[in-house]
Short mmCIF file of N, CA, C and O in Angstrom, two decimals:
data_model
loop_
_atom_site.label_atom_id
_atom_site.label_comp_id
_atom_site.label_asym_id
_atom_site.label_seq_id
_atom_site.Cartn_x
_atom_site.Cartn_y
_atom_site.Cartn_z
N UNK A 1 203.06 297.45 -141.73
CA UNK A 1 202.05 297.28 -140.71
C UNK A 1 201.27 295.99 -140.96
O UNK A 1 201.01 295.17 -140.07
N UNK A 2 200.99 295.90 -142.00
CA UNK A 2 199.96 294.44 -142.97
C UNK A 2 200.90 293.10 -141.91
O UNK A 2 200.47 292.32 -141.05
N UNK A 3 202.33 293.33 -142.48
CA UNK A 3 202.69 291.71 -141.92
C UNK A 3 202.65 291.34 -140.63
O UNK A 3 202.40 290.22 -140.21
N UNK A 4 203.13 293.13 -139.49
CA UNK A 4 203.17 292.74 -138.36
C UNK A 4 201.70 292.26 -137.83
O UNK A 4 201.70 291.27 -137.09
N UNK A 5 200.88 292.66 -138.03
CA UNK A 5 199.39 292.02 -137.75
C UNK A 5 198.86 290.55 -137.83
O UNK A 5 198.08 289.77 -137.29
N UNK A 6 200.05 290.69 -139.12
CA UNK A 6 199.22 288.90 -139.94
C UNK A 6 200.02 287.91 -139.46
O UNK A 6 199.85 286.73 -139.76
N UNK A 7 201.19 288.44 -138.45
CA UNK A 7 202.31 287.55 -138.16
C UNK A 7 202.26 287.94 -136.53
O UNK A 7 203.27 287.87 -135.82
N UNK A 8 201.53 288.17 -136.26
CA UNK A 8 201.40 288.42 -134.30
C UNK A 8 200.87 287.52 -133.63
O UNK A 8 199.85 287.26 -134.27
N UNK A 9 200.90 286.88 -132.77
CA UNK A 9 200.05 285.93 -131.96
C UNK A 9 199.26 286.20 -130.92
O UNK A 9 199.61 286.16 -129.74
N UNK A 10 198.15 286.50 -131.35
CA UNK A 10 197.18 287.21 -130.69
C UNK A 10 196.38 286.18 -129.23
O UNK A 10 195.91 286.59 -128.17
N UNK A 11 196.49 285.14 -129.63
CA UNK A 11 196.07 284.35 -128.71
C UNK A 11 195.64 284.26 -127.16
O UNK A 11 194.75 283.62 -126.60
N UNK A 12 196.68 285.20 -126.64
CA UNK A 12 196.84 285.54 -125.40
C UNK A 12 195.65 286.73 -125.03
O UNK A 12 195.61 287.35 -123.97
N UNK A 13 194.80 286.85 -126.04
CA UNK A 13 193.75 287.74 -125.73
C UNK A 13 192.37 287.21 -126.06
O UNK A 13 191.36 287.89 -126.24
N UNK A 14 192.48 285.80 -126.12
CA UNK A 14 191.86 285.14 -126.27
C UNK A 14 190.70 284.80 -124.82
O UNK A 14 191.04 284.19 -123.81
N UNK A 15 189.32 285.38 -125.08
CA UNK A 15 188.52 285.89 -124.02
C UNK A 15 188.55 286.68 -123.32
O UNK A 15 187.96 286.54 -122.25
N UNK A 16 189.53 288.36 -123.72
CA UNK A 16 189.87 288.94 -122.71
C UNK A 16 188.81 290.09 -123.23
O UNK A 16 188.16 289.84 -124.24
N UNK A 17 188.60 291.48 -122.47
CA UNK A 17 188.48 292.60 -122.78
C UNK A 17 189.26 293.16 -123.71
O UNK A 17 190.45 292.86 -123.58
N UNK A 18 189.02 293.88 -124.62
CA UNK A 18 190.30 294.66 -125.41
C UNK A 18 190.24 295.88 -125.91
O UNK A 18 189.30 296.24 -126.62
N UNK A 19 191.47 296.81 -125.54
CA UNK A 19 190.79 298.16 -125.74
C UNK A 19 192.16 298.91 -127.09
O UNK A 19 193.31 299.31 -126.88
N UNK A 20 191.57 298.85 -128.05
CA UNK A 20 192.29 299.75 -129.48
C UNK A 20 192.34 301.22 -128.79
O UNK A 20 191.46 302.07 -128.74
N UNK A 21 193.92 301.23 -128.20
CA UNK A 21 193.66 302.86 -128.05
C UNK A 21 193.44 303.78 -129.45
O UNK A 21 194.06 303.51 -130.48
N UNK A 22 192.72 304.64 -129.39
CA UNK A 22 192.47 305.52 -130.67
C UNK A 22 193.36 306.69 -131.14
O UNK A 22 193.54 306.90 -132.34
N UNK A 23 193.97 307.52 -130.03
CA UNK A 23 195.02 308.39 -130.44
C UNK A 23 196.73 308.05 -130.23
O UNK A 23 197.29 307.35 -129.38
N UNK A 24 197.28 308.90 -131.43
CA UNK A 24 198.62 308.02 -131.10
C UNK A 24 199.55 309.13 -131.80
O UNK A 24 199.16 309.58 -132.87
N UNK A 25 200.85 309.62 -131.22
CA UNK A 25 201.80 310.50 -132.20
C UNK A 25 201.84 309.86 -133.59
O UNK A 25 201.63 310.57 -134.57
N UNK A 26 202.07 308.64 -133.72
CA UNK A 26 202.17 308.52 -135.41
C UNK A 26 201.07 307.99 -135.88
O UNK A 26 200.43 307.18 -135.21
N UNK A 27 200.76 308.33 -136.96
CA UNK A 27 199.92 308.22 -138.04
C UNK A 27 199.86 306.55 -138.48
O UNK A 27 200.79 305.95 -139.00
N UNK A 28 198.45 305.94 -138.11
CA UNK A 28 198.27 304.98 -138.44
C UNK A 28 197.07 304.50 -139.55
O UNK A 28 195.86 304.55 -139.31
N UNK A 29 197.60 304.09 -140.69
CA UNK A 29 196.62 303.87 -141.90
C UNK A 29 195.02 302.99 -141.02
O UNK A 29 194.97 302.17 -140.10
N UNK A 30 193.98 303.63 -141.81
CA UNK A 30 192.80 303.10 -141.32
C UNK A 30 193.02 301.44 -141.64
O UNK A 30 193.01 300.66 -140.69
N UNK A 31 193.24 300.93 -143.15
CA UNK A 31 193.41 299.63 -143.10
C UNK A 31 193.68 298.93 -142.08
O UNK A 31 192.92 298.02 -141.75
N UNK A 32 194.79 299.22 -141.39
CA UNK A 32 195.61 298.58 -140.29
C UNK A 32 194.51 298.56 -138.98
O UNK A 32 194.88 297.96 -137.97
N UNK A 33 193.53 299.03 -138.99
CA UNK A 33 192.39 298.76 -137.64
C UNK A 33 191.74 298.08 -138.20
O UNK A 33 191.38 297.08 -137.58
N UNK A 34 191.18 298.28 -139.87
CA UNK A 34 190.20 296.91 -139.73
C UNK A 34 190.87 295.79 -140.01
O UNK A 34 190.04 294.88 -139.92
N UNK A 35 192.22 295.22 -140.37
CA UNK A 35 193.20 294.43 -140.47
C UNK A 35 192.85 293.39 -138.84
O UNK A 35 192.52 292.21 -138.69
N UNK A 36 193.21 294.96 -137.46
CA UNK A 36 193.42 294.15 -136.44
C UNK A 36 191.90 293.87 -135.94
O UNK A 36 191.81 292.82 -135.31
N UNK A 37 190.66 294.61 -136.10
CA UNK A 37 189.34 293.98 -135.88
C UNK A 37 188.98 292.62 -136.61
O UNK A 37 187.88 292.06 -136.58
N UNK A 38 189.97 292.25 -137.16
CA UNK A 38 189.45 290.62 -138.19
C UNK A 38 190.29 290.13 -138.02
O UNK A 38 190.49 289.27 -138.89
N UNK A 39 191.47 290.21 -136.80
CA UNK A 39 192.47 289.22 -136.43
C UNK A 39 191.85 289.20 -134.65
O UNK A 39 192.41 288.38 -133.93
N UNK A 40 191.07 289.82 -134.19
CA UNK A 40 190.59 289.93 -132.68
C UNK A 40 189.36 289.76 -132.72
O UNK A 40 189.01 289.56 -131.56
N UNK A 41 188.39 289.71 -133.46
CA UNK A 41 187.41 289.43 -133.32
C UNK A 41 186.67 288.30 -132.94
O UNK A 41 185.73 288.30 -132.14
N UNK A 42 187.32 286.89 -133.80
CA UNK A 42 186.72 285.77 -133.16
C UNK A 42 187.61 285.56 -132.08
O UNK A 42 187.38 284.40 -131.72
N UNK A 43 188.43 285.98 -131.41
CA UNK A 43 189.03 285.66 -129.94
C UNK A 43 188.77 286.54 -128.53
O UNK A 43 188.91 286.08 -127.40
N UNK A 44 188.35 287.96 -128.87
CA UNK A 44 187.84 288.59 -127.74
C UNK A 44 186.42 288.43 -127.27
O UNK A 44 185.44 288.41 -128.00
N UNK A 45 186.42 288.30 -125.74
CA UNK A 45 184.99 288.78 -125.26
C UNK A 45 184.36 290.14 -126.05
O UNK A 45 183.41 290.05 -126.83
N UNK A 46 185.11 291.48 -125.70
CA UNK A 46 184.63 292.40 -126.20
C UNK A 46 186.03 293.35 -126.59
O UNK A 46 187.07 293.35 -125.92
N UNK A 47 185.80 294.11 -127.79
CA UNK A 47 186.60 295.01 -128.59
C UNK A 47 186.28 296.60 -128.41
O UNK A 47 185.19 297.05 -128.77
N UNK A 48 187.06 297.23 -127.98
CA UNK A 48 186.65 298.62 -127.57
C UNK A 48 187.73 299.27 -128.49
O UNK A 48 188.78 298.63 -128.61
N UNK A 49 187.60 300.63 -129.26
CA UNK A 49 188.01 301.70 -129.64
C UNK A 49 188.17 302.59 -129.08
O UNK A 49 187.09 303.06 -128.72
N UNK A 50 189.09 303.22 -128.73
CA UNK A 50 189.41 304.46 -127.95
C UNK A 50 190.18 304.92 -127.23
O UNK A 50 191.32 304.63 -127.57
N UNK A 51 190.10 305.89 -125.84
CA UNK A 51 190.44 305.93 -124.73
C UNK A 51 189.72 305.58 -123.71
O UNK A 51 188.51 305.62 -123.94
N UNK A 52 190.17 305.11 -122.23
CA UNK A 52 189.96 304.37 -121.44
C UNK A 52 188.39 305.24 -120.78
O UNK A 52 187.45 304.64 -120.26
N UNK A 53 188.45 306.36 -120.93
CA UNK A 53 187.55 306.88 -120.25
C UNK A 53 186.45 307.36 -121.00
O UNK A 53 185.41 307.89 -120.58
N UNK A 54 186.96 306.98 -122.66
CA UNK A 54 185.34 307.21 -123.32
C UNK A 54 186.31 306.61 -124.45
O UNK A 54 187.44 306.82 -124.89
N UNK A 55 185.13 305.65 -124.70
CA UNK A 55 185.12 303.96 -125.78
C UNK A 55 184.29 303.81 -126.48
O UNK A 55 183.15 304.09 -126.14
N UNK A 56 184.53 303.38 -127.52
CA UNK A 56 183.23 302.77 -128.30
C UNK A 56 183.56 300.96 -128.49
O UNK A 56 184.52 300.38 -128.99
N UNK A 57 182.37 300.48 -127.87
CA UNK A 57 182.29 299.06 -128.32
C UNK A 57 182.08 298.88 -129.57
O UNK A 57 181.13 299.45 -130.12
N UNK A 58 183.20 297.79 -130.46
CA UNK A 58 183.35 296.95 -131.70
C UNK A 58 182.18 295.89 -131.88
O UNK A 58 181.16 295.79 -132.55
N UNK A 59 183.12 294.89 -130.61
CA UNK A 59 182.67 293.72 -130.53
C UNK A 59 182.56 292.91 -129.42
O UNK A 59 183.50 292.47 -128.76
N UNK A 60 181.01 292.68 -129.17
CA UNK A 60 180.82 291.89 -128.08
C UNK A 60 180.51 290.54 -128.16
O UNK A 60 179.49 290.11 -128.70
N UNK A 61 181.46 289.82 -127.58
CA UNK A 61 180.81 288.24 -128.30
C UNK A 61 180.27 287.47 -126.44
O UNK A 61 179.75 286.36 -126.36
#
C-alpha cells in the first residue's frame, strides 16, 4: 500500500474537492490514510473522510 501512494500522481486533484471514502470490504491499515492525507493535503481545496452523505472535513485550504 506504502509504494502505491508514494508512486501515484495525485496532481489531477490538484484544487479539487476530495472525498476518502471511509468504508470498504477490505481492510485498510490506518497508516495508509495518514500516508494519503500528507500526499493530498498541500494540493486539495478541501479533504473529506467518509461517506457522501455524512463527512468529516480533514482539510480546508
Amino acid at each position: 500500500m506504502h509504494n502505491a501512494i508514494q508512486t501515484y500522481d495525485f496532481s489531477d486533484m490538484t484544487g479539487k474537492r476530495v472525498l476518502v471514502k471511509g468504508c470498504s470490504d477490505k481492510e485498510i491499515p490506518e497508516n495508509a490514510y495518514i500516508e494519503l492525507v500528507e500526499q493530498l493535503k498541500p494540493l486539495v481545496k478541501s479533504l473529506m473522510f467518509g461517506e457522501a452523505c455524512s463527512n468529516v472535513p480533514i482539510v480546508k485550504n
